[in-house]
PDB file of C-alpha atoms in Angstrom:
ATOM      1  CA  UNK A 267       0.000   0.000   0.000  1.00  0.00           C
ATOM      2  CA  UNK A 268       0.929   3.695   0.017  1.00  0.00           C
ATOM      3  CA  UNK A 269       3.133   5.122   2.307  1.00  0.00           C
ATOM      4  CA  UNK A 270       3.664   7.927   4.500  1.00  0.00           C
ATOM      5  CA  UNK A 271       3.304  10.954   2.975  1.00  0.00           C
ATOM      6  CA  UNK A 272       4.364  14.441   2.775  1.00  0.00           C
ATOM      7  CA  UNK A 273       3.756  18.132   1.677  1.00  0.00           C
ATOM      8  CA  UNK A 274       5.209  20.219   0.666  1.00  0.00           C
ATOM      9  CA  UNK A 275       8.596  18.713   0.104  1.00  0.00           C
ATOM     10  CA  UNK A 276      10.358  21.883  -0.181  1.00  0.00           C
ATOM     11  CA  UNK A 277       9.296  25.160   1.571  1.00  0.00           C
ATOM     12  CA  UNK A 278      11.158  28.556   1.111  1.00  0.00           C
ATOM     13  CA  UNK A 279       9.563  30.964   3.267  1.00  0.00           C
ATOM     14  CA  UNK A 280      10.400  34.680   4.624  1.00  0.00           C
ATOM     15  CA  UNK A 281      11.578  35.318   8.758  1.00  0.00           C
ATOM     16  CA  UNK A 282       8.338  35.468  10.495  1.00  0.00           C
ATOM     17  CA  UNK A 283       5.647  33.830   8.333  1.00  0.00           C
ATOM     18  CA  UNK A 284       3.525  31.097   9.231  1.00  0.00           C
ATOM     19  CA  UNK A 285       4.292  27.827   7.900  1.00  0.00           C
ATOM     20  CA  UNK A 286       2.139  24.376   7.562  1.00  0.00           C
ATOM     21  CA  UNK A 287       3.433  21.149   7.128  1.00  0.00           C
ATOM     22  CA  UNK A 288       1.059  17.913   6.361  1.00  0.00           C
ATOM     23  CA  UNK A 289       1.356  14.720   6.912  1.00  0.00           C
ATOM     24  CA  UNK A 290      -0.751  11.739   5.798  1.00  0.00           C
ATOM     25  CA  UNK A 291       0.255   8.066   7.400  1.00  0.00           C
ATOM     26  CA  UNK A 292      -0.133   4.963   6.192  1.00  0.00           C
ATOM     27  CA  UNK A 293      -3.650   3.971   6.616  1.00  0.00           C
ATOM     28  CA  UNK A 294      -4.370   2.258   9.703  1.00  0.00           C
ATOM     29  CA  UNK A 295      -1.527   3.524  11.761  1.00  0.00           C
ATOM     30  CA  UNK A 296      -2.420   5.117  14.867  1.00  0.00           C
ATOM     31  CA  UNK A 297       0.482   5.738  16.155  1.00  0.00           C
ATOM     32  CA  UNK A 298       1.980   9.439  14.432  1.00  0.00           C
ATOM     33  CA  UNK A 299       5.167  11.135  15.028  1.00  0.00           C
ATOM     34  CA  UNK A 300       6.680  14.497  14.202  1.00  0.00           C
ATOM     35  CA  UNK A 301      10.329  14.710  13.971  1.00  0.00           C
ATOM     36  CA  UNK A 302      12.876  17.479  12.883  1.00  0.00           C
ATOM     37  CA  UNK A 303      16.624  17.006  11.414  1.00  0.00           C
ATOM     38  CA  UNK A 304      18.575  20.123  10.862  1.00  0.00           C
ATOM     39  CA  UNK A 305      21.652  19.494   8.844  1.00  0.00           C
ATOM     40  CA  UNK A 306      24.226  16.628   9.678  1.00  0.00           C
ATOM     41  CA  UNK A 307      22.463  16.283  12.628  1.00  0.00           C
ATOM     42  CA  UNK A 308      20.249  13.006  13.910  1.00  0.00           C
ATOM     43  CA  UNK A 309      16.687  13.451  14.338  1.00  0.00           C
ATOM     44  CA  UNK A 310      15.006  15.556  17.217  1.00  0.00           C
ATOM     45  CA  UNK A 311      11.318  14.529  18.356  1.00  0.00           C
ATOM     46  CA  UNK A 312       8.726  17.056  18.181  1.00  0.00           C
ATOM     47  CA  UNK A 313       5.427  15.621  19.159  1.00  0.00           C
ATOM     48  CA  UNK A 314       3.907  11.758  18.938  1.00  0.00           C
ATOM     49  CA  UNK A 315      -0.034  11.810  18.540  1.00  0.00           C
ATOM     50  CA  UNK A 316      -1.919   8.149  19.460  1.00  0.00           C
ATOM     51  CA  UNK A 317      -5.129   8.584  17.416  1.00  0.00           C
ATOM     52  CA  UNK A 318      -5.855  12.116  17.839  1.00  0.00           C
ATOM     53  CA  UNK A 319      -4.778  13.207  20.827  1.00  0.00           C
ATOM     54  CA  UNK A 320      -1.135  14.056  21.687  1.00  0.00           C
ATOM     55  CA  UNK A 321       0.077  12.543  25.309  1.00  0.00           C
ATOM     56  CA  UNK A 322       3.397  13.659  24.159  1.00  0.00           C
ATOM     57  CA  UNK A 323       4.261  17.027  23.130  1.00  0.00           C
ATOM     58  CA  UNK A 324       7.665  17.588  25.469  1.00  0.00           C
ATOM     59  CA  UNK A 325       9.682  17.714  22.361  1.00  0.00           C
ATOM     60  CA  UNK A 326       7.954  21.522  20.741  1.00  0.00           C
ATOM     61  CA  UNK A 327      10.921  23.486  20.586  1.00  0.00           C
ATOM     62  CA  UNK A 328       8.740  26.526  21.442  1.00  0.00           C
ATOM     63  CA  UNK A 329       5.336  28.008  21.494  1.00  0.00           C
ATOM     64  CA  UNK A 330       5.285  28.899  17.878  1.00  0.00           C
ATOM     65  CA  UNK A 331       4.984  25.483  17.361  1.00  0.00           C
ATOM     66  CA  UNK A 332       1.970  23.174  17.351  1.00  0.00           C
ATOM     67  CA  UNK A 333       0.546  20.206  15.639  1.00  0.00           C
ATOM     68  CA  UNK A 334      -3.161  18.683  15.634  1.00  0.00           C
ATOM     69  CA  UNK A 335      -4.246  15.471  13.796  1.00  0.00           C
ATOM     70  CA  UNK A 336      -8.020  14.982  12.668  1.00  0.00           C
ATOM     71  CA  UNK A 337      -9.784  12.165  12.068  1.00  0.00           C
ATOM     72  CA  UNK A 338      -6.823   9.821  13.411  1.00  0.00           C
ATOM     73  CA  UNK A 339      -5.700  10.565   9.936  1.00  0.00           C
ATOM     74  CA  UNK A 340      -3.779  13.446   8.644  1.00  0.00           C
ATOM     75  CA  UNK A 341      -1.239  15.521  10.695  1.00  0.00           C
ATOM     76  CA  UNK A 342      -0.041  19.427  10.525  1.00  0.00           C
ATOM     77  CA  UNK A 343       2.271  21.127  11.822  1.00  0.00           C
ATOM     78  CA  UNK A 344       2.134  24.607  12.155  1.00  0.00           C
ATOM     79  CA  UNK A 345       5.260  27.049  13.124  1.00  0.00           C
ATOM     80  CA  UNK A 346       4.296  30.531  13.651  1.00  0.00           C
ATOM     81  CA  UNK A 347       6.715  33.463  13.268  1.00  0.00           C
ATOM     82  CA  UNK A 348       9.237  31.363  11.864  1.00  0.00           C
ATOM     83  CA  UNK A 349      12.907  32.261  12.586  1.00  0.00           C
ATOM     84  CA  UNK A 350      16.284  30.759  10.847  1.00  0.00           C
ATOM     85  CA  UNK A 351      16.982  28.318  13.107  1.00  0.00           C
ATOM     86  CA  UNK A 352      13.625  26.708  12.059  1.00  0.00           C
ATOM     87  CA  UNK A 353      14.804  25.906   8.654  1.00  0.00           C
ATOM     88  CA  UNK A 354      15.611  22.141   8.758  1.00  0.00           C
ATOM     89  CA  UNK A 355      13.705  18.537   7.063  1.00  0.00           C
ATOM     90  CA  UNK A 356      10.833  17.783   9.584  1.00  0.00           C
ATOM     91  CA  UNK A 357       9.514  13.984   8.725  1.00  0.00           C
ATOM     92  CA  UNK A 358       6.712  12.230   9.900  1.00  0.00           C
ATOM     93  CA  UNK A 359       6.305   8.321  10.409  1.00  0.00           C
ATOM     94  CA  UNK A 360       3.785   6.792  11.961  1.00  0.00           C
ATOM     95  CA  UNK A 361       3.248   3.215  13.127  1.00  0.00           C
ATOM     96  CA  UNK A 362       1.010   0.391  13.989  1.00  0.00           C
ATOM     97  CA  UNK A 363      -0.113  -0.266  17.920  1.00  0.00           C
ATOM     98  CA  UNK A 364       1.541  -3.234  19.143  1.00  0.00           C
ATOM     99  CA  UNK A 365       3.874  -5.721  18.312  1.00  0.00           C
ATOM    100  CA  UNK A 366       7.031  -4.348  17.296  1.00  0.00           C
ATOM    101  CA  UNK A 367       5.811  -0.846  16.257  1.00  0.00           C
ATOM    102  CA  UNK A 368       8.360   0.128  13.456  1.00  0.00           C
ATOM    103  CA  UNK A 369       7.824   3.548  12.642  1.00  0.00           C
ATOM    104  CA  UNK A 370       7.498   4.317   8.772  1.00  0.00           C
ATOM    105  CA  UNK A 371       8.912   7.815   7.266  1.00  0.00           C
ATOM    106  CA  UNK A 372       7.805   9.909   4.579  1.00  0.00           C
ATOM    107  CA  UNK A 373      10.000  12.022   2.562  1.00  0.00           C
ATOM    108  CA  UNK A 374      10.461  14.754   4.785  1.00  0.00           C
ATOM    109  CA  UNK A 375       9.076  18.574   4.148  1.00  0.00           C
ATOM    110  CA  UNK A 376      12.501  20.508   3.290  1.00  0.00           C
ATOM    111  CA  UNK A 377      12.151  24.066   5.470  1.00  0.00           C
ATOM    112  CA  UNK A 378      14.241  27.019   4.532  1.00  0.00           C
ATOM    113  CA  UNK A 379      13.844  30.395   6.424  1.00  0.00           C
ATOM    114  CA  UNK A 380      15.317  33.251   5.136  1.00  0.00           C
TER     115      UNK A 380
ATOM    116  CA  UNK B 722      15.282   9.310  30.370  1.00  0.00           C
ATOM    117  CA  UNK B 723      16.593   7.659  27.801  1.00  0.00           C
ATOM    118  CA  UNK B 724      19.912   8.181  25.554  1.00  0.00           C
ATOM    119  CA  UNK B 725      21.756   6.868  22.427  1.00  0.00           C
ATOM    120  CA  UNK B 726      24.814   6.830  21.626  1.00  0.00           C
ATOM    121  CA  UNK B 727      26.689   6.287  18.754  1.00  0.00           C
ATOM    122  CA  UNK B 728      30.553   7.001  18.982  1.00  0.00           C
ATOM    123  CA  UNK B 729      31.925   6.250  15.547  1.00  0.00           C
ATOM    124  CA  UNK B 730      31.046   9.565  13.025  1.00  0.00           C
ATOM    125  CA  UNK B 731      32.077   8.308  10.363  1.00  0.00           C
ATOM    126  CA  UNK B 732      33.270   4.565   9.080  1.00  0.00           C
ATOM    127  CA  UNK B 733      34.859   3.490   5.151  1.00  0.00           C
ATOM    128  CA  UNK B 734      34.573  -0.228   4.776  1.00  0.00           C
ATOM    129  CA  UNK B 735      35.261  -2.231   1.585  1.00  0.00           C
ATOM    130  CA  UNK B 736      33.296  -3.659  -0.742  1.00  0.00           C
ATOM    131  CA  UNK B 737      32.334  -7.339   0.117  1.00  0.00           C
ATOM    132  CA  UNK B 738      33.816  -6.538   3.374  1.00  0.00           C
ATOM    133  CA  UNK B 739      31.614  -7.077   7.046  1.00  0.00           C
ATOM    134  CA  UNK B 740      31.557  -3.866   9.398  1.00  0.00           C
ATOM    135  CA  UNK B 741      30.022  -3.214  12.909  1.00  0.00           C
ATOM    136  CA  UNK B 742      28.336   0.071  13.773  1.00  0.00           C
ATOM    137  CA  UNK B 743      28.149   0.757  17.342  1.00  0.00           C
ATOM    138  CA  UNK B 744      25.422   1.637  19.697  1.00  0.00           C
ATOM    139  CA  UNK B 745      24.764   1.553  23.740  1.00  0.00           C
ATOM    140  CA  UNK B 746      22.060   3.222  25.209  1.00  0.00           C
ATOM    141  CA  UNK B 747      20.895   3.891  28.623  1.00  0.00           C
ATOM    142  CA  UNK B 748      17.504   3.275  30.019  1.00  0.00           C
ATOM    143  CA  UNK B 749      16.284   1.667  33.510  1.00  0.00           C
ATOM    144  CA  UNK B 750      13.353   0.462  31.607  1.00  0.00           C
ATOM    145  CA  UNK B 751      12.753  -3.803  31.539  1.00  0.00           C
ATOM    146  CA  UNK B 752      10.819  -3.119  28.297  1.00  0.00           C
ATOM    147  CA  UNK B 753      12.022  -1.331  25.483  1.00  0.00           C
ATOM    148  CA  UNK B 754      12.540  -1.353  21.565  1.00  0.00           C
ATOM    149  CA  UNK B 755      15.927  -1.074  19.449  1.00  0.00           C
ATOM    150  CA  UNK B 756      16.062   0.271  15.903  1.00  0.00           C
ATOM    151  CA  UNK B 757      17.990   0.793  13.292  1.00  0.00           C
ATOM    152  CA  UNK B 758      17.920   2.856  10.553  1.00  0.00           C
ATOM    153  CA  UNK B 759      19.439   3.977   6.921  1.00  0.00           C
ATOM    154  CA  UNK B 760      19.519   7.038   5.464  1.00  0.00           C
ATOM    155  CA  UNK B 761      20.993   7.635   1.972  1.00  0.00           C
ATOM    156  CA  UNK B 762      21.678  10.863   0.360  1.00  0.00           C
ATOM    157  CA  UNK B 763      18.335  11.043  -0.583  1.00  0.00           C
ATOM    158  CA  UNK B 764      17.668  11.827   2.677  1.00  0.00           C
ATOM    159  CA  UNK B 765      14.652   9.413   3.770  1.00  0.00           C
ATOM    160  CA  UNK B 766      14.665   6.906   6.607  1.00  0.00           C
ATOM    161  CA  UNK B 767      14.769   3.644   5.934  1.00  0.00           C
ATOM    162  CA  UNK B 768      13.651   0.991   9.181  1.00  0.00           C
ATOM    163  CA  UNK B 769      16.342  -2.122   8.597  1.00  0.00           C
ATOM    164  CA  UNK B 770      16.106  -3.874  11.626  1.00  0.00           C
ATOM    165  CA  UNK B 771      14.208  -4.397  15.208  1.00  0.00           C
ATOM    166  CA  UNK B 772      15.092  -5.829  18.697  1.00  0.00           C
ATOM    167  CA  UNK B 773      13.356  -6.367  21.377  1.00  0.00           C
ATOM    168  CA  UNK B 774      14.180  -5.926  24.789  1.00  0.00           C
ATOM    169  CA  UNK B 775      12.941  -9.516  25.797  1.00  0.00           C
ATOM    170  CA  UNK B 776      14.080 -11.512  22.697  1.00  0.00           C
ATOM    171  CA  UNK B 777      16.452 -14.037  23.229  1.00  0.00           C
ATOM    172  CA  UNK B 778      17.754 -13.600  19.694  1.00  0.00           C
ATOM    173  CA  UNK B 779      19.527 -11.631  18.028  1.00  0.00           C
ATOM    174  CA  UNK B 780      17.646 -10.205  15.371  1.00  0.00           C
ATOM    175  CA  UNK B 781      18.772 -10.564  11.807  1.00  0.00           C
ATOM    176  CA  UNK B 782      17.521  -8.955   8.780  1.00  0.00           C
ATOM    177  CA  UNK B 783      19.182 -10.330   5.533  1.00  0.00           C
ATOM    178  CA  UNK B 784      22.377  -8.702   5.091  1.00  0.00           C
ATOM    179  CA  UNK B 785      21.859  -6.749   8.603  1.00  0.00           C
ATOM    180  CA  UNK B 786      22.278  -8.480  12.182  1.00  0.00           C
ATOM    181  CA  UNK B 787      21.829  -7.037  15.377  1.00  0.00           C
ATOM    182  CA  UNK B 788      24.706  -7.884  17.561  1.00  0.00           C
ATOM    183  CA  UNK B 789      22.251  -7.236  21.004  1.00  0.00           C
ATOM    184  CA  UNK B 790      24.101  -7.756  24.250  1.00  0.00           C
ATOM    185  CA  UNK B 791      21.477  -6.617  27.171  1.00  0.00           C
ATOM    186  CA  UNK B 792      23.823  -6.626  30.032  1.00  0.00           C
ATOM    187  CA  UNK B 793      26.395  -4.394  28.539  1.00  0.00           C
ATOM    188  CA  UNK B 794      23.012  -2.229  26.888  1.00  0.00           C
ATOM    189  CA  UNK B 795      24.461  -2.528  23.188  1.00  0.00           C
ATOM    190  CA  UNK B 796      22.849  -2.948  20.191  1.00  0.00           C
ATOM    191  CA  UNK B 797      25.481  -3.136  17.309  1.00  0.00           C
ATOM    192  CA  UNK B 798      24.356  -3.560  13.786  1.00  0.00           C
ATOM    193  CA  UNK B 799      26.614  -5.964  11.440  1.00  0.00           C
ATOM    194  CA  UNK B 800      26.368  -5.782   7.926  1.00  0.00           C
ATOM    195  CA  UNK B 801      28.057  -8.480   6.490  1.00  0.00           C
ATOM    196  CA  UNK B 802      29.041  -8.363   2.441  1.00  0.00           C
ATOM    197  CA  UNK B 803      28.922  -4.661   2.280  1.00  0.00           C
ATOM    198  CA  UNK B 804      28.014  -3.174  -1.061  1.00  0.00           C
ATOM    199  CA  UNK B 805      28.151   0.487  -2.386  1.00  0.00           C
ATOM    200  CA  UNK B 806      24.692   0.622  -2.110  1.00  0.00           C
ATOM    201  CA  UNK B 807      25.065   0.421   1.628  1.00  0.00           C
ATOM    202  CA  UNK B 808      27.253   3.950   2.024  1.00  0.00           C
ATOM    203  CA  UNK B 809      24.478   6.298   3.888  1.00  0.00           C
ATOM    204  CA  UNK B 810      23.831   7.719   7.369  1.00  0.00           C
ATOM    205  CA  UNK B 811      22.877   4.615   9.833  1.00  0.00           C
ATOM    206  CA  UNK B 812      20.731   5.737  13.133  1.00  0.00           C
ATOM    207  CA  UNK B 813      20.208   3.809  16.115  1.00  0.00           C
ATOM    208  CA  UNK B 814      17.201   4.126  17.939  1.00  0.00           C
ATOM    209  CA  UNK B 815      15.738   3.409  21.335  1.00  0.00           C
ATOM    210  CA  UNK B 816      11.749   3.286  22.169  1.00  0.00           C
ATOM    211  CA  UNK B 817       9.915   2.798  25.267  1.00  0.00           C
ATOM    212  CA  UNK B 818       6.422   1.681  25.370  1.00  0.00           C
ATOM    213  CA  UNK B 819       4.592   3.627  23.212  1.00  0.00           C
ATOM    214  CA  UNK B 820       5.955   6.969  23.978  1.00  0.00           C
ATOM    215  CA  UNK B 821       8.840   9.476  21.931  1.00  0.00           C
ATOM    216  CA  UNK B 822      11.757   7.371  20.221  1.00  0.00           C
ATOM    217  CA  UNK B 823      15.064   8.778  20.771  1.00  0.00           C
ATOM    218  CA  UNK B 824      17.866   8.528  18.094  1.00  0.00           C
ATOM    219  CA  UNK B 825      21.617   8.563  18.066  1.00  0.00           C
ATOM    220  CA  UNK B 826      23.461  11.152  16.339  1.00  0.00           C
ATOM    221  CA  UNK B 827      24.568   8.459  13.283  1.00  0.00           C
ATOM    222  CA  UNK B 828      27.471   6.939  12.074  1.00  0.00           C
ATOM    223  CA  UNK B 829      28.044   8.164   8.379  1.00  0.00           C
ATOM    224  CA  UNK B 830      29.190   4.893   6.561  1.00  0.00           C
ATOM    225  CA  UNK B 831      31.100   4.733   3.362  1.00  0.00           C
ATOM    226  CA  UNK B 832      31.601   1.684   1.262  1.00  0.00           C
ATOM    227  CA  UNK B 833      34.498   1.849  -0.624  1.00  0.00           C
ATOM    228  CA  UNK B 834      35.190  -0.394  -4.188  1.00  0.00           C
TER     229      UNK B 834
END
């Protein structure tokens, strides 16, 4: 089947716009995460949703950022007033509840604040 | 909390040849989850191989093996015959329950003809 996906895959955007990143798991995953990689760097969590609620959010960097999932489906992440520092691949994987829970990637959304 | 850490940066191998990327974590967690991943220039992730915390195995994937010693908390991932194809960023990573998954920092490995 189809896997996870992402959008945009690029973003060039100016210092202090708002920005939304989407996500769309493989269906029947519950399990969602939100993860950002700046360059040559591993990955930093950012949020982990279990249906559509988010008992996790310790990893959001800052109040500008938030994320919300509908329908158990379908992620975004939103950064508000986005600074340099911001600019980095976030990628979303989500995963199946139970048994060994592999998380699945999508592409990444490429972020570039000027 | 719960750490990874992968001490090698960077690692050349040669083609056809085995190589060991290394990974210890720490956690005071019974029940936990150990992953690895590959990440070629193209830059997505790529799951390769999964241990549990409570198998009695050693978890083997093809090519890939996971060299899992619990006592000394490592989780080493063989590759035996390397190929070119293999050259890419490799990430351990460490989950508990159903909650965040934390990743190493990588080991860049290079496969050399």
């Amino acid at each position: 089947g189809a896997g996870v996906s992402q959008s945009p895959s690029n973003k060039v955007t100016e210092k202090g716009k708002d920005v939304e990143l989407r996500c769309d798991p493989i269906s029947g995953h519950t399990a969602l995460y939100w993860y950002r990689q700046s360059l040559g760097q591993g990955l930093e969590f950012l949020i982990y949703f279990q249906g559509n609620s988010a008992p996790d959010k310790s990893g959001l960097p800052s109040d500008r950022f938030s994320a919300e999932r509908t329908g158990g489906s379908v992620s975004t992440l939103t950064i508000q007033r986005t600074q340099q520092e911001d600019s980095a691949v976030y990628l979303c994987a989500s995963s199946l509840e139970g048994g060994k829970e592999t998380q699945y990637f999508g592409p990444g959304t490429r972020l570039l604040v000027l | 909390a719960q750490k990874i850490t992968q001490t090698q940066p960077g690692m050349f191998v040669q083609e056809k040849e085995a190589v060991t990327l290394d990974c210890t974590y720490d956690t005071s967690d019974q029940s936990y989850g150990l992953f690895w991943y590959k990440q070629p220039s193209s830059g997505e992730m790529i799951f390769l191989i999964y241990q549990g915390s409570y198998d009695e195995q050693n978890a083997t994937e093809g090519r890939y093996s996971l060299n899992f010693q619990k006592a000394r908390k490592s989780a080493n991932l063989v590759i035996s015959a390397s190929q070119l194809g293999d050259s890419a960023m490799y990430f351990c990573a460490m989950r508990r329950g159903y909650q965040k998954v934390a990743f190493g920092t990588g080991t860049k490995l290079q496969v050399i003809p």
